[in-house]
């Protein structure tokens, strides 16, 4: 298999470093709008025969098609900001290449009832193209990072192996990461966090279908494993809610983010003051978007790995009826310790945990364990070999019994 | 008496409108850096013989002296931002004119121990000039707005008429003002609020002298009269703490601002994110100070009077021993209702309550009831005639017995 990674920011670079230890591909091209950055990432890997670099403008569909042909890629991994999903996705179809991404095309809120009805949903633009991918006999595996991605694999695994019937699936993400030396330092882009946390959260229920709520709805304190402990979680718009109901039988799907009280308060305050806005305001003769100023005033999270300590946990909580007919409640999860990921891969934990999953998926596609056509989420595939291979990568998942049966 | 007001923003314009109903002065010149704004304020009063306008750059000391001479002013009222105090104060001395202001020269924090020791204190620059004013036989009456101002008059009145001995004097300011149509809309400049609330608060104790604490220290819930009710108050840097101990005998002086939990959280969050900073950051090719962006993203409080409802209360809480030798605790206070101030004077309550006090003081100086030389705070003068005249203006104060004796 020949692979093309588009985007060599934190996640793209970590995916290359993780893949380097595996033998399932013959060559990987690392492409970035900043050709020098791509070259630096490739050089650091020190295997010029297996890893080469290229420059690419990910908004230029024709250039993308040309690069896919030139690199003779069998699969491309989109590791860009989701604003570039459409051109990369379309180019992969044109170039007849297997496509993978870790975040789906963006939503647009409902014009009149944003906090109760969906407008354009996450991934809608990609699912609209599903018939064309099927007809062409091509595969787009969408949302195969950690969340979405591993969280969706967990949902499918629960259905096939752990439950006879599922009531509710709730993806729950929490961490105890702290950054030394700063009073407040997000461990991921504040710009993106504002985007996903202030968009109307998406919920799915069997009777009602997809609907939305106001931001930060349904707060709950979720107890995370591995010593992370209780963290306040709230509903957030996320791909899993758009993906899981398409392939997994259940009654309700939510995604809650363990932002913690402090971070929720920060986001609420930014919104209250209009500082989340991307509309420029006039300030002493210049025009700036308040959200850009917020990002500029905070440290760049990509540079904080060395100062971070703690763990991040991604997982899927499932409640329903076990194979034995009794009520069951489980939390399937995956923990990344920043100390380990920094030492082993030079990647901070959040970035590394996102990057490992598409590499596992690429290996399953390379060896034919996973195959399919159309636009498919991770839960469209058999989950067991994915979890086995993840363990083989040295990053096993965990399962915690909860609720009355625990 | 001929009066020159420098600065025709909200407070300067309200002072002119309040003075218009009184006969103690023959002419008032309204001057502003924006000459057209000054003219509009004068025109609105509709008495061209008594009110005229002028243009002035308040940072230009020579121009200020020339304007003071040209207007033949007996007294000037500085109604500018305190950043202009020094040139206006110096020009008044040169021009040999009585000087009044409503906020004193700014502080600078201690270079190594900002949250325990004072650096340059509020008003230090003005008090340093006191001998020169005394020698010249001239008067600078500093801090004669509402707080500082009326709050200092209350402290002096308590000493002379209500207590035999005072333990503690605490100025307490609270409001229940709300602005319709905005999720968050400060009723006064957010830029200035950040400045005063994030500066180290000043406290005075007889044994220790002046010292500082971290921002938002000693939170307490103070119950305000007139239906405002309980509001969370915290220590804030304010002139009263620098003024009262110079003329009133007591053991301790504090100033607490009834910011309320929400506003405190907003200020803390802005500080945590570095958005209180006045140091420019680079944002997509331009340089802006985060604090300026915060101010630009919020509505201009000067334009919100019509949408405001509620009351603001300024006052001085005093605890000590009454004239009868028994423990006594009082809150002397003054309430302004936005509905009344808008209807009667077209000024929002906070602005109006600041503006009425220097007009009362000017009238007492004009009729010779108050006189003095040097740099003096409001508590250097007999308080009773001030409170009587304030009542005569239709804005009487109140006294509430509190504590065990109430």
PDB file of C-alpha atoms in Angstrom, chain B residues 31-228:
ATOM      1  CA  UNK B  31     -14.914  72.629  26.936  1.00  0.00           C
ATOM      2  CA  UNK B  32     -14.078  69.360  25.208  1.00  0.00           C
ATOM      3  CA  UNK B  33     -11.461  67.946  22.865  1.00  0.00           C
ATOM      4  CA  UNK B  34     -14.431  67.563  20.509  1.00  0.00           C
ATOM      5  CA  UNK B  35     -15.548  71.192  20.180  1.00  0.00           C
ATOM      6  CA  UNK B  36     -18.731  70.172  18.350  1.00  0.00           C
ATOM      7  CA  UNK B  37     -19.721  67.891  21.201  1.00  0.00           C
ATOM      8  CA  UNK B  38     -19.214  70.731  23.702  1.00  0.00           C
ATOM      9  CA  UNK B  39     -21.322  73.025  21.499  1.00  0.00           C
ATOM     10  CA  UNK B  40     -24.122  70.433  21.281  1.00  0.00           C
ATOM     11  CA  UNK B  41     -24.183  70.099  25.071  1.00  0.00           C
ATOM     12  CA  UNK B  42     -24.277  73.911  25.488  1.00  0.00           C
ATOM     13  CA  UNK B  43     -26.963  74.317  22.783  1.00  0.00           C
ATOM     14  CA  UNK B  44     -29.161  71.697  24.427  1.00  0.00           C
ATOM     15  CA  UNK B  45     -29.249  73.815  27.589  1.00  0.00           C
ATOM     16  CA  UNK B  46     -30.731  76.708  25.557  1.00  0.00           C
ATOM     17  CA  UNK B  47     -29.251  79.566  27.627  1.00  0.00           C
ATOM     18  CA  UNK B  48     -26.480  81.029  25.472  1.00  0.00           C
ATOM     19  CA  UNK B  49     -25.835  83.833  27.985  1.00  0.00           C
ATOM     20  CA  UNK B  50     -25.032  81.381  30.793  1.00  0.00           C
ATOM     21  CA  UNK B  51     -23.543  78.424  28.878  1.00  0.00           C
ATOM     22  CA  UNK B  52     -20.917  78.664  26.151  1.00  0.00           C
ATOM     23  CA  UNK B  53     -18.665  76.053  24.531  1.00  0.00           C
ATOM     24  CA  UNK B  54     -14.953  75.797  23.784  1.00  0.00           C
ATOM     25  CA  UNK B  55     -12.521  73.328  22.281  1.00  0.00           C
ATOM     26  CA  UNK B  56      -9.567  72.152  24.378  1.00  0.00           C
ATOM     27  CA  UNK B  57      -6.889  69.475  24.315  1.00  0.00           C
ATOM     28  CA  UNK B  58      -6.748  68.446  27.986  1.00  0.00           C
ATOM     29  CA  UNK B  59      -3.206  67.121  27.601  1.00  0.00           C
ATOM     30  CA  UNK B  60      -1.919  70.601  26.570  1.00  0.00           C
ATOM     31  CA  UNK B  61      -1.110  72.468  29.793  1.00  0.00           C
ATOM     32  CA  UNK B  62      -0.374  75.795  28.084  1.00  0.00           C
ATOM     33  CA  UNK B  63      -3.666  75.677  26.161  1.00  0.00           C
ATOM     34  CA  UNK B  64      -5.470  74.865  29.415  1.00  0.00           C
ATOM     35  CA  UNK B  65      -3.937  77.888  31.177  1.00  0.00           C
ATOM     36  CA  UNK B  66      -4.919  80.104  28.247  1.00  0.00           C
ATOM     37  CA  UNK B  67      -8.507  78.791  28.294  1.00  0.00           C
ATOM     38  CA  UNK B  68      -8.757  79.315  32.060  1.00  0.00           C
ATOM     39  CA  UNK B  69      -7.647  82.927  31.602  1.00  0.00           C
ATOM     40  CA  UNK B  70      -9.870  83.517  28.555  1.00  0.00           C
ATOM     41  CA  UNK B  71     -12.946  82.112  30.297  1.00  0.00           C
ATOM     42  CA  UNK B  72     -12.171  84.181  33.419  1.00  0.00           C
ATOM     43  CA  UNK B  73     -12.982  81.062  35.465  1.00  0.00           C
ATOM     44  CA  UNK B  74     -13.037  81.228  39.252  1.00  0.00           C
ATOM     45  CA  UNK B  75     -13.269  77.428  39.447  1.00  0.00           C
ATOM     46  CA  UNK B  76     -12.643  74.630  37.020  1.00  0.00           C
ATOM     47  CA  UNK B  77     -14.269  71.193  37.186  1.00  0.00           C
ATOM     48  CA  UNK B  78     -12.156  68.443  35.666  1.00  0.00           C
ATOM     49  CA  UNK B  79     -14.629  65.980  34.145  1.00  0.00           C
ATOM     50  CA  UNK B  80     -12.056  64.077  32.060  1.00  0.00           C
ATOM     51  CA  UNK B  81     -10.545  60.633  32.296  1.00  0.00           C
ATOM     52  CA  UNK B  82      -8.022  60.673  35.225  1.00  0.00           C
ATOM     53  CA  UNK B  83      -5.180  60.238  32.731  1.00  0.00           C
ATOM     54  CA  UNK B  84      -5.561  64.016  32.150  1.00  0.00           C
ATOM     55  CA  UNK B  85      -5.505  64.970  35.838  1.00  0.00           C
ATOM     56  CA  UNK B  86      -1.914  66.138  35.959  1.00  0.00           C
ATOM     57  CA  UNK B  87      -1.994  68.748  33.157  1.00  0.00           C
ATOM     58  CA  UNK B  88      -5.375  70.115  34.265  1.00  0.00           C
ATOM     59  CA  UNK B  89      -4.347  70.222  37.940  1.00  0.00           C
ATOM     60  CA  UNK B  90      -1.049  71.935  37.079  1.00  0.00           C
ATOM     61  CA  UNK B  91      -2.724  74.423  34.735  1.00  0.00           C
ATOM     62  CA  UNK B  92      -5.249  75.402  37.433  1.00  0.00           C
ATOM     63  CA  UNK B  93      -2.354  76.160  39.803  1.00  0.00           C
ATOM     64  CA  UNK B  94      -0.600  78.261  37.168  1.00  0.00           C
ATOM     65  CA  UNK B  95      -3.822  80.092  36.287  1.00  0.00           C
ATOM     66  CA  UNK B  96      -4.602  80.536  40.030  1.00  0.00           C
ATOM     67  CA  UNK B  97      -8.070  78.972  39.740  1.00  0.00           C
ATOM     68  CA  UNK B  98      -9.917  76.722  42.213  1.00  0.00           C
ATOM     69  CA  UNK B  99      -9.656  73.113  40.994  1.00  0.00           C
ATOM     70  CA  UNK B 100     -12.177  70.260  41.454  1.00  0.00           C
ATOM     71  CA  UNK B 101     -12.019  66.699  40.162  1.00  0.00           C
ATOM     72  CA  UNK B 102     -13.913  63.424  40.675  1.00  0.00           C
ATOM     73  CA  UNK B 103     -11.061  60.924  40.439  1.00  0.00           C
ATOM     74  CA  UNK B 104      -7.447  61.333  41.439  1.00  0.00           C
ATOM     75  CA  UNK B 105      -4.108  60.777  39.739  1.00  0.00           C
ATOM     76  CA  UNK B 106      -3.476  57.109  38.930  1.00  0.00           C
ATOM     77  CA  UNK B 107      -1.545  54.538  40.907  1.00  0.00           C
ATOM     78  CA  UNK B 108       1.392  52.378  39.857  1.00  0.00           C
ATOM     79  CA  UNK B 109       1.733  48.992  41.510  1.00  0.00           C
ATOM     80  CA  UNK B 110       4.684  48.057  43.707  1.00  0.00           C
ATOM     81  CA  UNK B 111       7.430  46.649  41.464  1.00  0.00           C
ATOM     82  CA  UNK B 112       8.097  43.500  43.517  1.00  0.00           C
ATOM     83  CA  UNK B 113       5.221  43.087  46.027  1.00  0.00           C
ATOM     84  CA  UNK B 114       2.174  44.440  44.192  1.00  0.00           C
ATOM     85  CA  UNK B 115      -0.355  42.464  46.258  1.00  0.00           C
ATOM     86  CA  UNK B 116       0.897  43.445  49.700  1.00  0.00           C
ATOM     87  CA  UNK B 117       2.661  46.799  49.417  1.00  0.00           C
ATOM     88  CA  UNK B 118       1.650  50.056  47.798  1.00  0.00           C
ATOM     89  CA  UNK B 119       3.680  51.526  44.959  1.00  0.00           C
ATOM     90  CA  UNK B 120       2.555  54.975  43.815  1.00  0.00           C
ATOM     91  CA  UNK B 121      -0.896  55.512  45.336  1.00  0.00           C
ATOM     92  CA  UNK B 122      -3.985  57.140  43.888  1.00  0.00           C
ATOM     93  CA  UNK B 123      -3.604  60.894  44.372  1.00  0.00           C
ATOM     94  CA  UNK B 124       0.073  60.748  45.394  1.00  0.00           C
ATOM     95  CA  UNK B 125       1.026  63.109  42.577  1.00  0.00           C
ATOM     96  CA  UNK B 126      -1.615  65.593  43.717  1.00  0.00           C
ATOM     97  CA  UNK B 127      -0.782  65.466  47.416  1.00  0.00           C
ATOM     98  CA  UNK B 128       2.889  66.010  46.569  1.00  0.00           C
ATOM     99  CA  UNK B 129       1.847  69.433  45.270  1.00  0.00           C
ATOM    100  CA  UNK B 130      -0.167  70.334  48.387  1.00  0.00           C
ATOM    101  CA  UNK B 131       2.490  72.723  49.839  1.00  0.00           C
ATOM    102  CA  UNK B 132       2.600  74.675  46.573  1.00  0.00           C
ATOM    103  CA  UNK B 133      -1.201  75.071  46.601  1.00  0.00           C
ATOM    104  CA  UNK B 134      -1.161  76.151  50.260  1.00  0.00           C
ATOM    105  CA  UNK B 135       1.613  78.681  49.655  1.00  0.00           C
ATOM    106  CA  UNK B 136      -0.294  80.137  46.736  1.00  0.00           C
ATOM    107  CA  UNK B 137      -3.446  80.349  48.839  1.00  0.00           C
ATOM    108  CA  UNK B 138      -5.279  78.207  46.300  1.00  0.00           C
ATOM    109  CA  UNK B 139      -7.700  75.287  46.699  1.00  0.00           C
ATOM    110  CA  UNK B 140      -7.727  71.933  44.944  1.00  0.00           C
ATOM    111  CA  UNK B 141     -10.785  69.972  46.084  1.00  0.00           C
ATOM    112  CA  UNK B 142     -10.000  66.468  44.886  1.00  0.00           C
ATOM    113  CA  UNK B 143     -12.284  63.453  44.573  1.00  0.00           C
ATOM    114  CA  UNK B 144     -15.624  65.254  44.834  1.00  0.00           C
ATOM    115  CA  UNK B 145     -17.822  62.973  42.722  1.00  0.00           C
ATOM    116  CA  UNK B 146     -20.029  60.389  44.351  1.00  0.00           C
ATOM    117  CA  UNK B 147     -17.297  57.812  45.151  1.00  0.00           C
ATOM    118  CA  UNK B 148     -14.934  59.391  46.010  1.00  0.00           C
ATOM    119  CA  UNK B 149     -16.908  62.468  47.037  1.00  0.00           C
ATOM    120  CA  UNK B 150     -20.224  61.967  48.730  1.00  0.00           C
ATOM    121  CA  UNK B 151     -18.853  58.781  50.362  1.00  0.00           C
ATOM    122  CA  UNK B 152     -16.101  60.918  51.974  1.00  0.00           C
ATOM    123  CA  UNK B 153     -18.643  63.522  53.102  1.00  0.00           C
ATOM    124  CA  UNK B 154     -20.553  60.690  54.796  1.00  0.00           C
ATOM    125  CA  UNK B 155     -17.392  59.596  56.635  1.00  0.00           C
ATOM    126  CA  UNK B 156     -16.813  63.116  57.955  1.00  0.00           C
ATOM    127  CA  UNK B 157     -20.472  63.495  58.913  1.00  0.00           C
ATOM    128  CA  UNK B 158     -20.352  60.212  60.847  1.00  0.00           C
ATOM    129  CA  UNK B 159     -17.310  61.393  62.807  1.00  0.00           C
ATOM    130  CA  UNK B 160     -18.774  64.797  63.668  1.00  0.00           C
ATOM    131  CA  UNK B 161     -22.405  63.932  64.311  1.00  0.00           C
ATOM    132  CA  UNK B 162     -22.995  60.218  64.789  1.00  0.00           C
ATOM    133  CA  UNK B 163     -20.050  58.538  66.523  1.00  0.00           C
ATOM    134  CA  UNK B 164     -17.781  59.231  69.490  1.00  0.00           C
ATOM    135  CA  UNK B 165     -15.245  56.746  68.124  1.00  0.00           C
ATOM    136  CA  UNK B 166     -15.022  54.922  64.798  1.00  0.00           C
ATOM    137  CA  UNK B 167     -13.534  51.481  64.319  1.00  0.00           C
ATOM    138  CA  UNK B 168     -14.107  50.877  60.663  1.00  0.00           C
ATOM    139  CA  UNK B 169     -15.278  52.791  57.610  1.00  0.00           C
ATOM    140  CA  UNK B 170     -16.231  50.797  54.564  1.00  0.00           C
ATOM    141  CA  UNK B 171     -17.442  52.469  51.415  1.00  0.00           C
ATOM    142  CA  UNK B 172     -19.906  50.094  49.733  1.00  0.00           C
ATOM    143  CA  UNK B 173     -21.281  50.561  46.244  1.00  0.00           C
ATOM    144  CA  UNK B 174     -24.019  48.374  44.744  1.00  0.00           C
ATOM    145  CA  UNK B 175     -26.747  48.486  42.130  1.00  0.00           C
ATOM    146  CA  UNK B 176     -29.508  46.447  40.551  1.00  0.00           C
ATOM    147  CA  UNK B 177     -29.258  48.138  37.176  1.00  0.00           C
ATOM    148  CA  UNK B 178     -30.035  45.943  34.178  1.00  0.00           C
ATOM    149  CA  UNK B 179     -29.804  46.737  30.496  1.00  0.00           C
ATOM    150  CA  UNK B 180     -32.592  45.338  28.384  1.00  0.00           C
ATOM    151  CA  UNK B 181     -31.768  43.532  25.170  1.00  0.00           C
ATOM    152  CA  UNK B 182     -28.229  42.465  26.034  1.00  0.00           C
ATOM    153  CA  UNK B 183     -27.000  39.295  27.642  1.00  0.00           C
ATOM    154  CA  UNK B 184     -24.174  41.311  29.185  1.00  0.00           C
ATOM    155  CA  UNK B 185     -23.850  45.082  29.073  1.00  0.00           C
ATOM    156  CA  UNK B 186     -21.792  46.947  31.673  1.00  0.00           C
ATOM    157  CA  UNK B 187     -23.407  50.203  32.830  1.00  0.00           C
ATOM    158  CA  UNK B 188     -20.006  51.910  32.851  1.00  0.00           C
ATOM    159  CA  UNK B 189     -16.785  51.635  30.888  1.00  0.00           C
ATOM    160  CA  UNK B 190     -15.477  48.053  30.875  1.00  0.00           C
ATOM    161  CA  UNK B 191     -11.993  49.424  30.131  1.00  0.00           C
ATOM    162  CA  UNK B 192     -12.020  51.473  33.360  1.00  0.00           C
ATOM    163  CA  UNK B 193     -13.689  48.712  35.352  1.00  0.00           C
ATOM    164  CA  UNK B 194     -10.933  46.300  34.356  1.00  0.00           C
ATOM    165  CA  UNK B 195      -8.373  48.935  35.358  1.00  0.00           C
ATOM    166  CA  UNK B 196      -9.794  49.574  38.823  1.00  0.00           C
ATOM    167  CA  UNK B 197     -10.839  46.017  39.602  1.00  0.00           C
ATOM    168  CA  UNK B 198      -7.611  44.329  38.532  1.00  0.00           C
ATOM    169  CA  UNK B 199      -5.340  46.862  40.218  1.00  0.00           C
ATOM    170  CA  UNK B 200      -4.306  45.723  43.701  1.00  0.00           C
ATOM    171  CA  UNK B 201      -7.030  46.902  46.135  1.00  0.00           C
ATOM    172  CA  UNK B 202      -5.926  49.437  48.743  1.00  0.00           C
ATOM    173  CA  UNK B 203      -6.677  49.069  52.466  1.00  0.00           C
ATOM    174  CA  UNK B 204      -5.712  51.337  55.369  1.00  0.00           C
ATOM    175  CA  UNK B 205      -5.288  50.301  59.003  1.00  0.00           C
ATOM    176  CA  UNK B 206      -4.127  52.566  61.796  1.00  0.00           C
ATOM    177  CA  UNK B 207      -1.264  50.285  62.891  1.00  0.00           C
ATOM    178  CA  UNK B 208      -0.195  49.174  59.446  1.00  0.00           C
ATOM    179  CA  UNK B 209      -0.867  52.197  57.243  1.00  0.00           C
ATOM    180  CA  UNK B 210      -1.751  51.628  53.603  1.00  0.00           C
ATOM    181  CA  UNK B 211      -1.293  48.195  52.073  1.00  0.00           C
ATOM    182  CA  UNK B 212      -2.638  46.178  49.158  1.00  0.00           C
ATOM    183  CA  UNK B 213      -4.141  42.731  48.576  1.00  0.00           C
ATOM    184  CA  UNK B 214      -4.764  40.530  45.535  1.00  0.00           C
ATOM    185  CA  UNK B 215      -7.776  41.565  43.404  1.00  0.00           C
ATOM    186  CA  UNK B 216     -11.296  40.649  44.579  1.00  0.00           C
ATOM    187  CA  UNK B 217     -10.158  40.113  48.183  1.00  0.00           C
ATOM    188  CA  UNK B 218     -12.407  39.869  51.261  1.00  0.00           C
ATOM    189  CA  UNK B 219     -15.657  39.076  49.443  1.00  0.00           C
ATOM    190  CA  UNK B 220     -18.782  39.857  51.436  1.00  0.00           C
ATOM    191  CA  UNK B 221     -22.471  40.032  50.678  1.00  0.00           C
ATOM    192  CA  UNK B 222     -23.709  43.523  51.520  1.00  0.00           C
ATOM    193  CA  UNK B 223     -27.416  44.228  51.774  1.00  0.00           C
ATOM    194  CA  UNK B 224     -28.194  47.459  49.898  1.00  0.00           C
ATOM    195  CA  UNK B 225     -31.286  49.575  50.642  1.00  0.00           C
ATOM    196  CA  UNK B 226     -34.085  50.788  48.349  1.00  0.00           C
ATOM    197  CA  UNK B 227     -34.929  47.270  47.222  1.00  0.00           C
ATOM    198  CA  UNK B 228     -31.531  46.592  45.664  1.00  0.00           C
TER     199      UNK B 228
END
